[in-house]
Protein backbone atom coordinates (compact mmCIF):
# COMPACT_ATOMS: atom_id res chain seq x y z
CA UNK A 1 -10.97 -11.94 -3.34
CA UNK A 2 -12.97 -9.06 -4.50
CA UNK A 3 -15.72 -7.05 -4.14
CA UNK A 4 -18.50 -7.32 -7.18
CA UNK A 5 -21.57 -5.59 -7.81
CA UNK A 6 -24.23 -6.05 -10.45
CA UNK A 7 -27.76 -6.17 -11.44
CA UNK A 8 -28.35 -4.78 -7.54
CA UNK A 9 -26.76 -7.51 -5.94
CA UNK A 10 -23.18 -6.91 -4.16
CA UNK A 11 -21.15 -10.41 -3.87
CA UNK A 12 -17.89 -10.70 -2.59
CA UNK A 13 -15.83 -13.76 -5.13
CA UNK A 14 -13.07 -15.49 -3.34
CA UNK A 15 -10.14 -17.10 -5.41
CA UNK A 16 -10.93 -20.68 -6.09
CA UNK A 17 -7.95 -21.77 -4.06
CA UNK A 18 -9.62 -20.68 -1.06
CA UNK A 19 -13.46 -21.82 -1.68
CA UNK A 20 -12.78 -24.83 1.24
CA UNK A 21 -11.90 -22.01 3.58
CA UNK A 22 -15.59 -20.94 3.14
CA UNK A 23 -16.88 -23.97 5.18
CA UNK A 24 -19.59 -22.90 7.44
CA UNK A 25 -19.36 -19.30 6.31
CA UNK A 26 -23.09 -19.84 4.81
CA UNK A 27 -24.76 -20.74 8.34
CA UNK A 28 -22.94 -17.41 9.50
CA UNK A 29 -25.52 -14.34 10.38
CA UNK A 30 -22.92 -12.02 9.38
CA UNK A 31 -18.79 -11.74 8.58
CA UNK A 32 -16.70 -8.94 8.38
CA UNK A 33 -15.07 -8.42 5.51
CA UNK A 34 -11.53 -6.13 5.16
CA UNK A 35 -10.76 -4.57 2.42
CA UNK A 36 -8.25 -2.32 0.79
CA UNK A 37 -9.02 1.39 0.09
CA UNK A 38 -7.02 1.09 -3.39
CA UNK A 39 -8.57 4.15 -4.41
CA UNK A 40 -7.52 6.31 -1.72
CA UNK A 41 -3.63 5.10 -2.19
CA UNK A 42 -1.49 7.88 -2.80
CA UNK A 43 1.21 9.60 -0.62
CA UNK A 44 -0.78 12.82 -0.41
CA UNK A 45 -4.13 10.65 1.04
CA UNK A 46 -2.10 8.57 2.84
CA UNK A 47 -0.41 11.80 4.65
CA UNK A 48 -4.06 13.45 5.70
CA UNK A 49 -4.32 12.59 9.49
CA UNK A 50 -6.83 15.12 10.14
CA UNK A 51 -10.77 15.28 8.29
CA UNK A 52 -14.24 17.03 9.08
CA UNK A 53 -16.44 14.26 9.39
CA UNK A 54 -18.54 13.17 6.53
CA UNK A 55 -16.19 15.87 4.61
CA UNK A 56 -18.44 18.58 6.03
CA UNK A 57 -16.89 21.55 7.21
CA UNK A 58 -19.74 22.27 9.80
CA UNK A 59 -18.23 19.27 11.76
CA UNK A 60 -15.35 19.62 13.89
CA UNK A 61 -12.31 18.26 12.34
CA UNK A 62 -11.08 15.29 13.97
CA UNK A 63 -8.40 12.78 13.74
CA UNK A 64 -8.98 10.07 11.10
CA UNK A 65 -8.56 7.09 13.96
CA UNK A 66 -11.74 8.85 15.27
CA UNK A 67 -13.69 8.93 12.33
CA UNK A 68 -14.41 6.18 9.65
CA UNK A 69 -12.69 8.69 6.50
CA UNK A 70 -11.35 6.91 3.89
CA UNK A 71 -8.19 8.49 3.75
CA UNK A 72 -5.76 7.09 6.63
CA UNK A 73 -2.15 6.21 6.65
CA UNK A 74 -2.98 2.55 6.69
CA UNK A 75 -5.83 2.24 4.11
CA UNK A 76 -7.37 -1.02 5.32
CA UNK A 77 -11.24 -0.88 5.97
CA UNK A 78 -13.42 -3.11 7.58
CA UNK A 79 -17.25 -3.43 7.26
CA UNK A 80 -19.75 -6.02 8.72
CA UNK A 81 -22.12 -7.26 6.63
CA UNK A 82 -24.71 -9.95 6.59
CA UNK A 83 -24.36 -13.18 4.46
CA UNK A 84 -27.45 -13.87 2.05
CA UNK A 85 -25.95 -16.81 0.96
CA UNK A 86 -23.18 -19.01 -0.21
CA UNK A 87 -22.53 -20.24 -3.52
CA UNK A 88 -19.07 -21.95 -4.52
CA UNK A 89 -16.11 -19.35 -4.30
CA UNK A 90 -19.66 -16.51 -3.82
CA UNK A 91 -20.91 -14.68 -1.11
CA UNK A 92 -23.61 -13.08 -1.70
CA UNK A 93 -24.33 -10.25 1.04
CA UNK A 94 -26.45 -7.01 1.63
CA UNK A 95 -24.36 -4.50 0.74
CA UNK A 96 -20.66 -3.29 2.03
CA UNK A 97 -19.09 0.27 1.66
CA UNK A 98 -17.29 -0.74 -0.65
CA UNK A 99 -16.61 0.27 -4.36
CA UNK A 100 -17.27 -2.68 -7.25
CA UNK A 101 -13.63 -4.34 -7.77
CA UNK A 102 -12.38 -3.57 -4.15
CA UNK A 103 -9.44 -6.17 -3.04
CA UNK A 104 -10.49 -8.06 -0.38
CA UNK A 105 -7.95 -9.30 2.05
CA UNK A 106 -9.68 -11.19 4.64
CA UNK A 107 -13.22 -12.21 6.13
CA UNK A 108 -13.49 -12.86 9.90
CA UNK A 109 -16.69 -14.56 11.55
């Protein structure tokens, strides 16, 4: 699926092949959702293994399994977020650090 975003609502649309999958996903207080950091794929992101946290230099650099950085060697995220409601192949949630048009892989209860 994929992340969507408009008129200030943030919805994440599921291929139609797997709207049965979202059985009971509507009576859920929350899911998590992962997701792929497409925008952060490129060797030379993929190679930084060390950040400051929250990019600011004042912090003390750290390794990225320590920190929630976008840039990792692995580039999938995960977020929690709560479910507003559930409309066909829609979710509509709260809100997800997540760009509009971000792959979604998976969604775990």
């Amino acid at each position: 699926g994929w992340v969507r975003k408009s008129g200030g609502k943030t919805r994440i649309v599921v291929d139609k092949q797997y709207q049965p999958a979202l059985l009971g996903v509507e009576e859920l207080e929350s899911i998590w959702v992962l997701y792929w950091f497409d925008r952060n794929d490129t060797p030379q992101r993929r190679s930084i293994l060390q950040v400051h946290p929250r990019m600011n230099p004042a912090n003390p650099l750290r390794g990225v399994f320590a920190t929630r950085a976008p840039v990792r060697p692995n580039l999938i995220a995960l977020s929690r977020v709560r479910v507003l409601s559930v409309q066909g192949n829609v979710i509509e949630i709260d809100e997800i650090d997540a760009f509009a048009d971000t792959p979604v892989l998976d969604l775990k209860p």
